[in-house]
Amino acid sequence: MTVTFDLARLVDQAVTGSNTEYPAPSHWRFSNLGRCPRAQVLERMGAEKAKFSLKTKILLKIGNLLERQVVTWLATQLPVIATNVTVEALEYDAVGHADALIRVGNEIAVLEVKSTRDRGILYTPYENHGLQAAAYAFFLGLPKAFLYYIGRDGA
């Protein structure tokens, strides 16, 4: 099945309306498990973050928009229990949002949607993506987590 939408329009709307700066995070983020630990500590202390280039902002927005579109589409294809599920592990001062919870047989599992360059789909999943999905499953008390990759370049 092919899903189409006006990606150029969505990206334009998202990028032009999102040049605001974010405050220092109040918790560790599961989505940052693969980032430099030193940068995360400095960021939490309020150090000035590196500015993203317009190209990087566009790539991040494309990824976020694709994720939302794919989760919406997957909800029509899979038994989705919930989307954008808050995961809190306050004893570790960590928070995040699982993209979806799906039913697999008699179990519920985490589903994380990730976008990547097309050539990235040909190889094994990124370690930090697996860690993020596994952390969500662990702290939600679920036995499984799945990664769903979509290519930003059209695959």
mmCIF file of C-alpha atoms in Angstrom:
data_model
loop_
_atom_site.group_PDB
_atom_site.id
_atom_site.type_symbol
_atom_site.label_atom_id
_atom_site.label_comp_id
_atom_site.label_asym_id
_atom_site.label_seq_id
_atom_site.Cartn_x
_atom_site.Cartn_y
_atom_site.Cartn_z
ATOM 1 C CA MET A 1 0.000 0.000 0.000
ATOM 2 C CA THR A 2 1.318 3.462 -0.859
ATOM 3 C CA VAL A 3 0.695 6.391 1.433
ATOM 4 C CA THR A 4 1.064 9.850 -0.076
ATOM 5 C CA PHE A 5 0.955 13.295 1.434
ATOM 6 C CA ASP A 6 2.372 16.693 0.575
ATOM 7 C CA LEU A 7 5.719 16.374 2.367
ATOM 8 C CA ALA A 8 7.042 19.671 0.990
ATOM 9 C CA ARG A 9 4.049 21.572 2.412
ATOM 10 C CA LEU A 10 4.268 19.817 5.788
ATOM 11 C CA VAL A 11 8.017 20.477 6.097
ATOM 12 C CA ASP A 12 7.605 24.104 5.077
ATOM 13 C CA GLN A 13 4.912 24.625 7.714
ATOM 14 C CA ALA A 14 6.912 22.825 10.382
ATOM 15 C CA VAL A 15 10.252 24.534 9.754
ATOM 16 C CA THR A 16 8.939 28.071 9.386
ATOM 17 C CA GLY A 17 7.017 27.786 12.640
ATOM 18 C CA SER A 18 9.687 26.136 14.763
ATOM 19 C CA ASN A 19 12.689 28.359 15.217
ATOM 20 C CA THR A 20 12.057 28.689 18.923
ATOM 21 C CA GLU A 21 14.718 27.617 21.360
ATOM 22 C CA TYR A 22 13.911 24.900 23.871
ATOM 23 C CA PRO A 23 14.723 25.251 27.580
ATOM 24 C CA ALA A 24 17.265 22.959 29.198
ATOM 25 C CA PRO A 25 15.692 19.524 29.724
ATOM 26 C CA SER A 26 14.506 18.764 33.244
ATOM 27 C CA HIS A 27 15.017 14.976 32.869
ATOM 28 C CA TRP A 28 17.255 12.610 30.929
ATOM 29 C CA ARG A 29 15.598 11.677 27.632
ATOM 30 C CA PHE A 30 15.464 8.063 26.431
ATOM 31 C CA SER A 31 15.733 9.378 22.870
ATOM 32 C CA ASN A 32 19.197 10.746 23.715
ATOM 33 C CA LEU A 33 20.717 7.414 24.765
ATOM 34 C CA GLY A 34 23.093 7.499 21.800
ATOM 35 C CA ARG A 35 24.201 11.107 22.281
ATOM 36 C CA CYS A 36 27.383 12.284 23.910
ATOM 37 C CA PRO A 37 26.934 12.018 27.703
ATOM 38 C CA ARG A 38 29.051 15.124 28.318
ATOM 39 C CA ALA A 39 26.880 17.199 25.983
ATOM 40 C CA GLN A 40 23.756 15.968 27.781
ATOM 41 C CA VAL A 41 25.149 16.919 31.203
ATOM 42 C CA LEU A 42 26.169 20.373 29.991
ATOM 43 C CA GLU A 43 22.783 20.853 28.366
ATOM 44 C CA ARG A 44 20.998 19.971 31.613
ATOM 45 C CA MET A 45 23.219 22.468 33.435
ATOM 46 C CA GLY A 46 21.963 25.170 31.082
ATOM 47 C CA ALA A 47 25.022 25.493 28.845
ATOM 48 C CA GLU A 48 24.291 27.013 25.469
ATOM 49 C CA LYS A 49 23.452 24.316 22.944
ATOM 50 C CA ALA A 50 25.005 24.163 19.523
ATOM 51 C CA LYS A 51 22.778 25.802 16.935
ATOM 52 C CA PHE A 52 21.337 23.499 14.288
ATOM 53 C CA SER A 53 21.801 24.461 10.677
ATOM 54 C CA LEU A 54 18.678 24.963 8.570
ATOM 55 C CA LYS A 55 19.492 21.695 6.765
ATOM 56 C CA THR A 56 19.621 19.795 10.074
ATOM 57 C CA LYS A 57 16.376 21.416 11.257
ATOM 58 C CA ILE A 58 14.700 20.358 8.023
ATOM 59 C CA LEU A 59 15.973 16.766 8.352
ATOM 60 C CA LEU A 60 14.725 16.591 11.956
ATOM 61 C CA LYS A 61 11.338 17.963 10.949
ATOM 62 C CA ILE A 62 11.079 15.526 8.041
ATOM 63 C CA GLY A 63 11.813 12.678 10.457
ATOM 64 C CA ASN A 64 9.197 13.881 12.952
ATOM 65 C CA LEU A 65 6.580 14.384 10.244
ATOM 66 C CA LEU A 66 7.272 10.977 8.709
ATOM 67 C CA GLU A 67 7.018 9.356 12.130
ATOM 68 C CA ARG A 68 3.606 10.920 12.766
ATOM 69 C CA GLN A 69 2.349 9.947 9.315
ATOM 70 C CA VAL A 70 3.642 6.380 9.613
ATOM 71 C CA VAL A 71 2.183 5.895 13.113
ATOM 72 C CA THR A 72 -1.173 7.179 11.824
ATOM 73 C CA TRP A 73 -0.992 4.796 8.849
ATOM 74 C CA LEU A 74 0.163 1.845 10.988
ATOM 75 C CA ALA A 75 -2.860 2.383 13.228
ATOM 76 C CA THR A 76 -4.981 1.382 10.222
ATOM 77 C CA GLN A 77 -2.856 -1.725 9.578
ATOM 78 C CA LEU A 78 -1.976 -3.030 13.048
ATOM 79 C CA PRO A 79 -3.836 -3.426 16.322
ATOM 80 C CA VAL A 80 -2.505 -0.185 17.861
ATOM 81 C CA ILE A 81 -3.387 0.182 21.536
ATOM 82 C CA ALA A 82 -2.083 3.753 22.025
ATOM 83 C CA THR A 83 0.203 6.320 20.429
ATOM 84 C CA ASN A 84 2.679 8.835 21.850
ATOM 85 C CA VAL A 85 2.779 7.039 25.203
ATOM 86 C CA THR A 86 4.572 8.866 28.014
ATOM 87 C CA VAL A 87 7.236 6.718 29.674
ATOM 88 C CA GLU A 88 8.552 7.922 33.018
ATOM 89 C CA ALA A 89 11.321 6.380 35.060
ATOM 90 C CA LEU A 90 11.525 9.098 37.670
ATOM 91 C CA GLU A 91 13.730 7.001 39.948
ATOM 92 C CA TYR A 92 16.332 7.386 37.154
ATOM 93 C CA ASP A 93 15.253 10.948 36.328
ATOM 94 C CA ALA A 94 14.408 9.796 32.785
ATOM 95 C CA VAL A 95 11.394 10.380 30.564
ATOM 96 C CA GLY A 96 10.346 9.820 26.975
ATOM 97 C CA HIS A 97 7.487 9.031 24.617
ATOM 98 C CA ALA A 98 7.011 5.680 22.911
ATOM 99 C CA ASP A 99 5.573 6.131 19.418
ATOM 100 C CA ALA A 100 2.975 3.370 19.809
ATOM 101 C CA LEU A 101 1.913 0.311 21.749
ATOM 102 C CA ILE A 102 0.726 -2.540 19.545
ATOM 103 C CA ARG A 103 -0.854 -5.920 20.158
ATOM 104 C CA VAL A 104 1.234 -8.880 18.970
ATOM 105 C CA GLY A 105 -0.703 -12.073 19.580
ATOM 106 C CA ASN A 106 -1.617 -12.018 23.265
ATOM 107 C CA GLU A 107 1.087 -9.500 24.194
ATOM 108 C CA ILE A 108 1.477 -5.749 24.008
ATOM 109 C CA ALA A 109 4.741 -4.386 22.607
ATOM 110 C CA VAL A 110 6.411 -1.019 22.018
ATOM 111 C CA LEU A 111 6.703 0.213 18.433
ATOM 112 C CA GLU A 112 9.251 2.921 17.666
ATOM 113 C CA VAL A 113 9.239 4.516 14.206
ATOM 114 C CA LYS A 114 12.548 5.890 12.936
ATOM 115 C CA SER A 115 13.452 7.663 9.737
ATOM 116 C CA THR A 116 16.834 7.267 8.098
ATOM 117 C CA ARG A 117 18.584 7.694 4.796
ATOM 118 C CA ASP A 118 17.565 4.911 2.431
ATOM 119 C CA ARG A 119 20.960 3.231 2.567
ATOM 120 C CA GLY A 120 20.646 3.020 6.357
ATOM 121 C CA ILE A 121 17.680 0.681 5.975
ATOM 122 C CA LEU A 122 19.861 -1.958 4.356
ATOM 123 C CA TYR A 123 21.861 -2.606 7.516
ATOM 124 C CA THR A 124 21.142 -3.563 11.104
ATOM 125 C CA PRO A 125 19.210 -1.181 13.364
ATOM 126 C CA TYR A 126 21.098 1.622 15.047
ATOM 127 C CA GLU A 127 22.165 0.649 18.556
ATOM 128 C CA ASN A 128 20.754 3.800 20.184
ATOM 129 C CA HIS A 129 17.360 3.167 18.552
ATOM 130 C CA GLY A 130 17.305 -0.338 19.993
ATOM 131 C CA LEU A 131 18.307 0.964 23.423
ATOM 132 C CA GLN A 132 15.544 3.574 23.317
ATOM 133 C CA ALA A 133 12.859 1.047 22.336
ATOM 134 C CA ALA A 134 14.134 -1.490 24.893
ATOM 135 C CA ALA A 135 14.114 1.153 27.655
ATOM 136 C CA TYR A 136 10.512 2.034 26.840
ATOM 137 C CA ALA A 137 9.511 -1.642 26.936
ATOM 138 C CA PHE A 138 11.397 -2.242 30.197
ATOM 139 C CA PHE A 139 9.918 0.721 32.059
ATOM 140 C CA LEU A 140 6.415 -0.041 30.752
ATOM 141 C CA GLY A 141 6.795 -3.665 31.871
ATOM 142 C CA LEU A 142 6.372 -4.999 28.328
ATOM 143 C CA PRO A 143 8.213 -8.036 26.939
ATOM 144 C CA LYS A 144 8.975 -6.776 23.422
ATOM 145 C CA ALA A 145 9.853 -3.722 21.371
ATOM 146 C CA PHE A 146 9.939 -3.283 17.609
ATOM 147 C CA LEU A 147 11.645 -0.757 15.361
ATOM 148 C CA TYR A 148 10.028 0.346 12.099
ATOM 149 C CA TYR A 149 12.352 2.218 9.732
ATOM 150 C CA ILE A 150 11.229 4.484 6.938
ATOM 151 C CA GLY A 151 13.533 6.079 4.370
ATOM 152 C CA ARG A 152 13.600 9.851 4.147
ATOM 153 C CA ASP A 153 14.791 9.599 0.558
ATOM 154 C CA GLY A 154 11.717 7.813 -0.741
ATOM 155 C CA ALA A 155 12.082 4.140 0.240
#
